[in-house]
Coordinates of C-alpha atoms and ligand atoms in Angstrom, one line a residue:
X16 CA 42.1 -3.8 7.3
X17 CA 43.2 -2.2 4.4
X18 CA 41.7 1.6 5.6
X19 CA 43.1 1.3 8.7
X20 CA 45.2 4.2 9.6
X21 CA 44.4 5.8 6.4
X22 CA 41.9 8.8 5.5
X23 CA 38.6 7.4 4.1
X24 CA 36.9 9.2 1.2
X25 CA 33.3 8.7 1.0
X26 CA 29.8 9.9 0.2
X27 CA 28.1 12.0 3.0
X28 CA 25.5 14.5 3.2
X29 CA 26.6 18.0 4.0
X30 CA 24.5 20.5 5.6
X31 CA 26.5 23.6 4.3
X32 CA 24.0 26.2 5.9
X33 CA 20.7 25.7 7.4
X34 CA 17.5 25.3 5.4
X35 CA 19.4 24.9 2.2
X36 CA 19.1 21.0 0.5
X37 CA 21.7 18.6 1.8
X38 CA 24.9 18.0 -0.6
X39 CA 25.9 14.7 -1.3
X40 CA 29.8 15.3 -0.9
X41 CA 32.9 13.3 -1.2
X42 CA 34.0 13.6 2.4
X43 CA 37.6 12.6 3.9
X44 CA 37.3 10.9 7.0
X45 CA 40.2 11.0 9.2
X46 CA 41.5 7.9 11.2
X47 CA 40.3 7.7 14.9
X48 CA 42.7 9.1 17.7
X49 CA 42.9 7.6 21.0
X50 CA 39.8 7.0 22.5
X51 CA 38.2 7.4 18.9
X52 CA 36.3 4.8 16.8
X53 CA 35.6 5.0 13.2
X54 CA 32.4 3.3 12.2
X55 CA 31.2 2.3 8.6
X56 CA 27.7 3.4 9.1
X57 CA 25.2 1.1 7.1
X58 CA 21.7 2.4 8.0
X59 CA 20.7 5.8 9.3
X60 CA 17.2 7.1 10.1
X61 CA 15.7 10.5 10.2
X62 CA 14.7 11.9 13.7
X63 CA 12.9 15.7 14.2
X64 CA 15.8 16.6 15.7
X65 CA 18.1 16.5 12.9
X66 CA 15.4 18.9 11.0
X67 CA 15.6 21.1 14.2
X68 CA 19.3 21.8 13.9
X69 CA 19.2 21.8 9.9
X70 CA 16.3 24.3 10.6
X71 CA 19.0 27.1 11.9
X72 CA 16.7 27.0 15.3
X73 CA 19.1 24.9 17.5
X74 CA 21.2 27.4 19.5
X75 CA 24.2 24.7 19.1
X76 CA 23.7 24.4 15.8
X77 CA 27.0 24.6 13.3
X78 CA 27.7 24.8 9.9
X79 CA 28.6 23.3 7.4
X80 CA 28.0 19.7 9.2
X81 CA 27.0 16.6 8.8
X82 CA 23.9 15.7 10.6
X83 CA 22.3 12.2 11.7
X84 CA 22.0 10.6 14.9
X85 CA 20.0 7.2 14.6
X86 CA 22.0 4.4 12.9
X87 CA 23.6 1.3 13.1
X88 CA 26.8 0.2 11.5
X89 CA 30.3 -1.6 12.1
X90 CA 33.4 -0.6 13.6
X91 CA 35.8 -0.1 11.0
X92 CA 39.0 0.8 13.1
X93 CA 39.6 2.1 16.4
X94 CA 42.2 4.3 17.8
X95 CA 44.8 3.6 20.4
X96 CA 43.4 2.9 23.8
X97 CA 40.0 1.6 22.9
X98 CA 39.4 -1.7 24.7
X99 CA 35.4 -2.4 24.6
X100 CA 35.0 -2.5 20.9
X101 CA 37.3 -3.5 17.9
X102 CA 37.0 -3.8 14.3
X103 CA 34.1 -6.0 13.0
X104 CA 31.8 -5.4 15.9
X105 CA 28.1 -4.6 15.1
X106 CA 27.3 -0.8 16.9
X107 CA 24.9 2.0 17.4
X108 CA 26.5 5.2 17.9
X109 CA 25.1 7.2 20.8
X110 CA 24.7 10.3 21.0
X111 CA 24.4 10.5 24.7
X112 CA 27.6 9.3 26.2
X113 CA 28.3 7.1 28.9
X114 CA 32.1 7.0 30.3
X115 CA 30.9 5.5 33.8
X116 CA 33.7 7.7 35.1
X117 CA 32.4 11.1 35.4
X118 CA 30.4 13.0 38.3
X119 CA 27.2 12.5 36.1
X120 CA 28.0 8.9 35.2
X121 CA 28.8 8.0 39.0
X122 CA 25.7 10.1 40.3
X123 CA 23.1 7.4 39.9
X124 CA 20.7 10.1 39.1
X125 CA 20.8 10.7 35.7
X126 CA 22.0 9.0 32.2
X127 CA 23.8 12.5 31.1
X128 CA 27.4 12.4 30.9
X129 CA 29.9 15.1 31.2
X130 CA 33.2 13.5 29.7
X131 CA 32.7 14.5 26.0
X132 CA 29.6 17.1 26.2
X133 CA 31.7 20.0 25.5
X134 CA 33.0 18.6 22.3
X135 CA 30.4 17.2 20.6
X136 CA 28.2 20.9 21.5
X137 CA 31.3 22.3 19.6
X138 CA 31.0 19.9 16.7
X139 CA 34.6 18.7 17.4
X140 CA 36.7 15.6 18.7
X141 CA 38.0 15.8 22.2
X142 CA 41.4 14.7 21.6
X143 CA 42.3 17.8 19.7
X144 CA 39.3 19.8 19.6
X145 CA 39.2 19.5 15.6
X146 CA 36.5 17.7 13.3
X147 CA 37.5 14.4 11.7
X148 CA 35.5 15.4 8.8
X149 CA 36.9 17.8 5.7
X150 CA 35.6 18.0 2.0
X151 CA 38.5 19.1 -0.4
X152 CA 40.3 20.7 3.0
X153 CA 37.5 22.5 4.6
X154 CA 36.6 21.3 7.7
X155 CA 33.2 20.1 8.4
X156 CA 31.5 19.9 12.0
X157 CA 30.6 16.9 13.7
X158 CA 26.4 17.1 15.1
X159 CA 25.8 15.5 18.5
X160 CA 28.8 13.6 18.6
X161 CA 27.6 11.2 16.1
X162 CA 27.4 12.3 12.5
X163 CA 25.7 9.5 11.0
X164 CA 24.5 10.6 7.3
X165 CA 27.8 9.9 6.3
X166 CA 29.1 6.3 5.2
X167 CA 31.7 6.7 7.6
X168 CA 32.0 8.5 11.1
X169 CA 34.4 8.9 13.8
X170 CA 32.9 9.3 17.3
X171 CA 34.3 8.9 21.1
X172 CA 34.6 5.5 22.7
X173 CA 32.1 6.5 25.3
X174 CA 29.5 7.0 22.6
X175 CA 29.3 3.4 21.1
X176 CA 27.4 0.4 22.2
X177 CA 28.1 -2.9 21.1
X178 CA 25.1 -4.9 20.0
X179 CA 24.3 -8.4 18.9
X180 CA 25.6 -9.1 15.6
X181 CA 22.6 -11.2 14.6
X182 CA 20.3 -7.9 15.0
X183 CA 19.3 -6.3 11.6
X184 CA 21.0 -3.2 11.6
X185 CA 18.5 -1.8 9.2
X186 CA 16.0 -2.1 12.1
X187 CA 17.7 -1.1 15.3
X188 CA 19.5 1.5 14.0
X189 CA 15.9 2.9 15.3
X190 CA 17.3 2.2 19.2
X191 CA 19.6 5.2 18.7
X192 CA 17.2 7.5 19.5
X193 CA 13.3 7.7 19.5
X194 CA 12.0 4.6 20.3
X195 CA 14.1 4.5 23.3
X196 CA 13.3 8.3 24.0
X197 CA 9.6 7.4 24.3
X198 CA 10.0 4.4 26.3
X199 CA 12.6 5.4 28.6
X200 CA 10.4 8.7 29.4
X201 CA 7.5 6.3 30.8
X202 CA 9.6 3.9 32.5
X203 CA 12.9 5.6 33.8
X204 CA 11.7 9.5 33.9
X205 CA 8.0 9.2 35.2
X206 CA 8.3 5.4 36.1
X207 CA 4.4 5.1 35.4
X208 CA 2.7 2.7 37.7
X209 CA 0.0 0.3 36.4
X210 CA -3.2 1.5 36.8
X211 CA -2.6 5.1 35.4
X212 CA -4.2 7.6 33.3
X213 CA -1.6 9.3 30.8
X214 CA -2.0 11.9 28.3
X215 CA 0.4 11.9 24.9
X216 CA 0.9 14.7 23.4
X217 CA 2.3 14.4 19.8
X218 CA 1.6 11.3 17.9
X219 CA 4.9 10.8 16.1
X220 CA 7.7 8.2 16.8
X221 CA 8.5 9.7 19.9
X222 CA 4.9 10.3 21.1
X223 CA 3.8 6.3 19.7
X224 CA 6.8 4.9 21.8
X225 CA 5.4 6.5 25.1
X226 CA 1.8 4.8 24.2
X227 CA 3.9 1.9 24.0
X228 CA 6.1 2.1 27.0
X229 CA 2.7 3.2 28.9
X230 CA 0.8 -0.2 27.8
X231 CA 3.8 -2.3 28.8
X232 CA 3.3 -0.2 32.2
X233 CA 0.1 -1.5 32.6
X234 CA -1.6 2.1 32.1
X235 CA -5.5 2.2 32.3
X236 CA -6.0 4.8 30.0
X237 CA -3.6 6.1 27.4
X238 CA -5.1 9.2 25.9
X239 CA -3.2 10.6 22.6
X240 CA -3.6 14.4 21.5
X241 CA -2.4 15.5 18.2
X242 CA -4.1 17.9 15.4
X243 CA -3.6 15.2 12.8
X244 CA -6.7 13.5 13.6
X245 CA -5.3 10.7 10.8
X246 CA -2.7 9.8 13.8
X247 CA -5.0 8.0 15.7
X248 CA -5.8 4.6 13.4
X249 CA -2.1 4.0 13.7
X250 CA -2.1 5.0 17.5
X251 CA -4.3 2.2 18.5
X252 CA -1.6 -0.3 17.7
X253 CA 1.0 1.2 19.8
X254 CA -2.0 1.5 22.6
X255 CA -3.6 4.7 22.7
X256 CA -6.9 3.9 23.9
X257 CA -8.6 7.5 23.4
X258 CA -8.0 10.2 21.4
X259 CA -8.4 14.0 21.4
X260 CA -7.9 16.7 19.0
X261 CA -7.8 20.2 20.2
X262 CA -9.2 21.4 17.2
X263 CA -12.4 19.6 18.1
X264 CA -12.9 21.6 21.1
X265 CA -13.2 25.3 21.8
X266 CA -11.8 25.3 25.5
X267 CA -8.2 24.6 26.2
X268 CA -7.1 21.2 26.0
X269 CA -5.9 21.0 29.6
X270 CA -9.3 21.8 30.6
X271 CA -10.9 19.2 28.0
X272 CA -8.6 16.4 29.5
X273 CA -9.4 17.8 33.4
X274 CA -13.0 17.2 32.5
X275 CA -12.6 14.2 30.8
X276 CA -10.5 12.2 33.7
X277 CA -12.2 13.1 36.9
X278 CA -9.4 15.8 37.7
X279 CA -6.6 15.5 35.8
X280 CA -4.2 12.9 34.4
X281 CA -1.5 10.9 36.3
X282 CA 1.1 11.5 33.8
X283 CA 1.6 13.5 30.8
X284 CA 4.5 13.6 28.2
X285 CA 4.9 16.3 25.4
X286 CA 6.5 14.8 22.3
X287 CA 6.1 17.7 19.9
X288 CA 8.5 20.6 21.0
X289 CA 5.8 23.2 21.5
X290 CA 6.2 25.3 24.4
X291 CA 2.1 26.5 24.6
X292 CA 1.5 22.6 24.8
X293 CA 4.3 21.8 27.2
X294 CA 2.0 24.3 29.5
X295 CA -0.9 22.4 28.8
X296 CA 0.5 18.9 29.3
X297 CA 1.4 20.2 33.0
X298 CA -1.9 21.5 33.7
X299 CA -3.8 18.6 32.5
X300 CA -2.0 16.9 35.5
X301 CA -3.8 16.3 38.7
X302 CA -3.5 18.1 41.3
X303 CA -1.2 16.6 44.1
X304 CA 0.4 14.3 42.3
X305 CA 0.2 14.5 38.7
X306 CA 3.9 14.3 36.6
X307 CA 4.2 16.1 33.1
X308 CA 7.5 14.7 31.1
X309 CA 9.1 17.2 28.8
X310 CA 10.3 15.2 25.8
X311 CA 10.2 17.4 22.6
X312 CA 13.1 19.9 22.2
X313 CA 11.8 23.6 21.7
X314 CA 13.5 26.0 19.0
X315 CA 16.0 28.8 20.6
X316 CA 14.5 31.6 22.4
X317 CA 11.2 29.3 23.6
X318 CA 10.2 29.3 27.0
X319 CA 8.0 27.3 29.4
X320 CA 5.9 29.1 31.7
X321 CA 2.9 28.4 34.0
X322 CA 1.1 29.5 37.2
X323 CA 3.7 28.4 40.1
X324 CA 0.4 27.7 41.9
X325 CA 0.1 24.7 39.5
X326 CA 3.4 23.4 40.7
X327 CA 2.6 24.5 44.4
X328 CA -0.3 22.2 44.5
X329 CA 1.7 18.9 43.5
X330 CA 2.4 18.7 39.7
X331 CA 5.6 17.7 39.3
X332 CA 7.7 19.1 35.8
X333 CA 10.4 16.9 34.3
X334 CA 12.3 16.7 31.3
X335 CA 14.3 13.4 29.8
X336 CA 17.1 12.9 27.2
X337 CA 17.5 9.8 25.4
X338 CA 14.4 8.7 28.2
X339 CA 16.9 8.4 31.0
X340 CA 18.4 5.3 29.3
X341 CA 22.6 4.9 30.0
X342 CA 23.7 4.3 26.8
X343 CA 26.1 2.2 26.2
X344 CA 24.6 -0.4 29.1
X345 CA 21.2 -0.3 28.1
X346 CA 20.9 0.2 24.3
X347 CA 22.4 -3.7 24.0
X348 CA 19.5 -4.5 26.1
X349 CA 16.9 -2.6 24.4
X350 CA 18.4 -4.7 21.2
X351 CA 17.9 -8.2 23.0
X352 CA 14.4 -6.8 23.6
X353 CA 13.7 -6.2 20.4
X354 CA 15.2 -9.7 19.3
X355 CA 12.5 -11.5 22.0
X356 CA 9.9 -9.3 20.4
X357 CA 9.3 -7.8 23.7
X358 CA 9.4 -4.4 22.1
X359 CA 8.2 -2.8 18.7
X360 CA 11.0 -1.2 16.2
X361 CA 9.8 -2.4 12.6
X362 CA 6.4 -0.6 13.3
X363 CA 8.1 2.6 13.2
X364 CA 9.7 2.4 9.6
X365 CA 7.0 3.4 7.1
X366 CA 10.2 4.4 4.2
X367 CA 12.9 3.1 3.2
X368 CA 15.2 5.4 1.1
X369 CA 19.0 6.0 0.3
X370 CA 21.3 8.1 1.0
X371 CA 21.2 10.1 -2.4
X372 CA 17.5 10.5 -1.5
X373 CA 18.1 12.5 2.1
X374 CA 16.5 15.5 0.9
X375 CA 13.3 13.4 -0.5
X376 CA 13.2 11.5 3.2
X377 CA 13.3 15.5 4.8
X378 CA 10.2 16.1 2.8
X379 CA 8.3 12.7 3.7
X380 CA 9.0 13.5 7.4
X381 CA 7.0 16.4 7.6
X382 CA 4.3 14.7 5.9
X383 CA 1.6 13.1 8.4
X384 CA 1.9 9.6 7.4
X385 CA 5.7 9.3 8.2
X386 CA 7.2 8.1 11.4
X387 CA 10.7 6.7 10.4
X388 CA 12.6 6.7 7.1
X389 CA 15.8 4.7 7.2
X390 CA 18.4 5.4 4.9
X391 CA 20.3 2.8 3.2
X392 CA 23.8 4.3 3.5
X393 CA 25.9 2.2 0.7
X394 CA 23.0 1.5 -2.1
Ligands
NAI423 N1 14.5 14.2 24.3 C1 15.0 13.6 23.6 O1 16.0 12.8 24.1 C2 14.3 13.8 22.3 C3 13.5 14.3 21.8 N2 12.9 14.5 20.7 C4 11.8 15.3 20.1 O2 10.9 14.7 20.3 C5 9.6 15.6 19.6 C6 8.9 14.5 18.9 O3 9.7 13.7 18.1 P1 8.8 12.7 16.6 O4 8.0 11.9 17.2 O5 10.1 12.1 16.1 O6 8.2 14.0 15.9 P2 6.9 14.1 14.8 O7 7.2 15.3 14.0 O8 7.3 12.7 14.2 O9 5.8 14.0 16.1 C7 5.0 15.1 16.3 C8 3.6 15.3 16.1 O10 2.8 16.3 17.1 C9 2.1 16.7 16.1 N3 1.6 18.1 16.7 C10 2.3 18.9 15.9 N4 1.6 20.0 17.0 C11 0.9 19.7 17.6 C12 -0.1 20.3 18.3 N5 0.0 21.7 18.4 N6 -0.6 19.7 19.4 C13 -0.8 18.3 19.5 N7 0.1 17.5 18.3 C14 0.8 18.5 17.8 C15 1.9 16.3 14.8 O11 1.1 16.2 14.1 C16 2.8 14.9 15.0 O12 2.2 13.7 15.0 C17 10.9 16.6 18.7 O13 10.7 17.7 19.3 C18 12.1 16.0 18.8 O14 13.4 17.0 18.5 C19 13.0 13.3 19.7 C20 14.2 12.4 20.3 C21 15.0 12.4 21.5
LIG424 N1 20.9 21.8 21.1 C1 19.8 21.6 21.4 C2 19.0 20.6 22.5 C3 18.6 19.4 21.8 C4 18.2 18.2 22.6 O1 17.4 18.4 23.3 N2 19.0 17.0 22.6 C5 18.8 16.1 23.4 C6 18.4 14.8 22.3 S1 17.2 15.1 21.0 C7 17.3 13.9 20.3 O2 16.9 14.0 19.1 C8 19.1 15.5 24.4 O3 19.6 14.7 24.7 N3 19.9 16.6 25.3 C9 20.9 16.4 26.1 C10 22.1 17.0 25.4 O4 23.0 16.7 26.3 O5 22.2 17.5 24.7 C11 19.6 22.9 22.1 O6 20.7 23.4 22.5 O7 18.3 23.4 22.2
ZN425 ZN1 16.8 12.0 17.7
ZN426 ZN1 30.3 10.1 32.0

């Protein structure tokens, strides 16, 4: 390929400072070094975690950076020693790596991987602790090891899932974050059983994917909780059977749910990132066995709290990252499930825009009607 080994200049949305509009810049993307993969990103969706870091509330947030972590593309070139993907492969970048060699990967207990986490948290690549992005010589930090709001990005080889080339990249880009997170929170982290009563706090993409996963797991009741009542109509299509708006009640929402479920729900999921709601989600669980899973990402400085008695009396508090899915192994499997129409993806896409329109896409995200907005990166 003509660009192999060369610096590529392409368009990318640069976050120069927290909360300031992203700027479409001509960015220089260096060739991949050993163990790295350069990807042409074709489609990238926006996730609320991008907005969270952009807001300045992420303790790991570094500026200037290129955000974006829910995307799909085609391998342009690979660095020395990369064996599992080659130019032309269709791929999904994975912010949660899977090296299959580290203590985490070998534990059989978690999908977290330790191999490149320190570098991705510092916005650089492992090989030389430097960035592959620059604008007129100024280095730009990577984000979550993916930086998909760029027409080309460089990622570690342990952070790339090779997928079926027949899969539509403008759709399966969503399998890079929100949809797997919700499904996996139910299937891998909580392991919801048939007949369970489930409460889902927050009916955005992640909460709706929780509802979809709970329906597939055979939950008998799926109670959706949101402060925006307009969310309920759409939520029914994803499996939500009942809706509760905390604003319609004087009592704390956990008490409302305990009263409606003969003592509490079997499983609850917090899909907002609000620590008060995290507490409510735990406390609406049934004494003795109810399990609550934290999915939402809360701002720097926020802390969860509850009476320890809630745990002493058998409730379980857990959290999940990428729904507990092993990224490189299981993202291709999720793509196959989508191709067989066993999981929804298209239904989460409410808007399609271009990279140049990225600031408008973030505005849309904060409006109630938007689930996922997919950017065409080369339109
Ligand atoms: N743990 C993980 O691996 C991942 C976590 N996330 C996080 O999950 C969260 C949800 O993401 P999205 O679904 O994309 O967000 P979203 O913003 O689309 O959905 C949140 C929903 O919560 C509702 N809401 C807000 N405040 C509420 C309250 N006090 N009570 C009830 N409902 C309330 C909103 O109306 C909205 O419908 C975010 O914090 C995101 O950063 C996202 C992906 C992966
Ligand atoms: N950097 C943040 C934490 C952000 C966070 O929790 N990220 C999730 C994925 S959210 C995706 O949209 C995650 O997988 N975390 C595990 C990890 O290793 O980063 C902070 O410090 O608050
Ligand atoms: Zn995300
Ligand atoms: Zn690992």
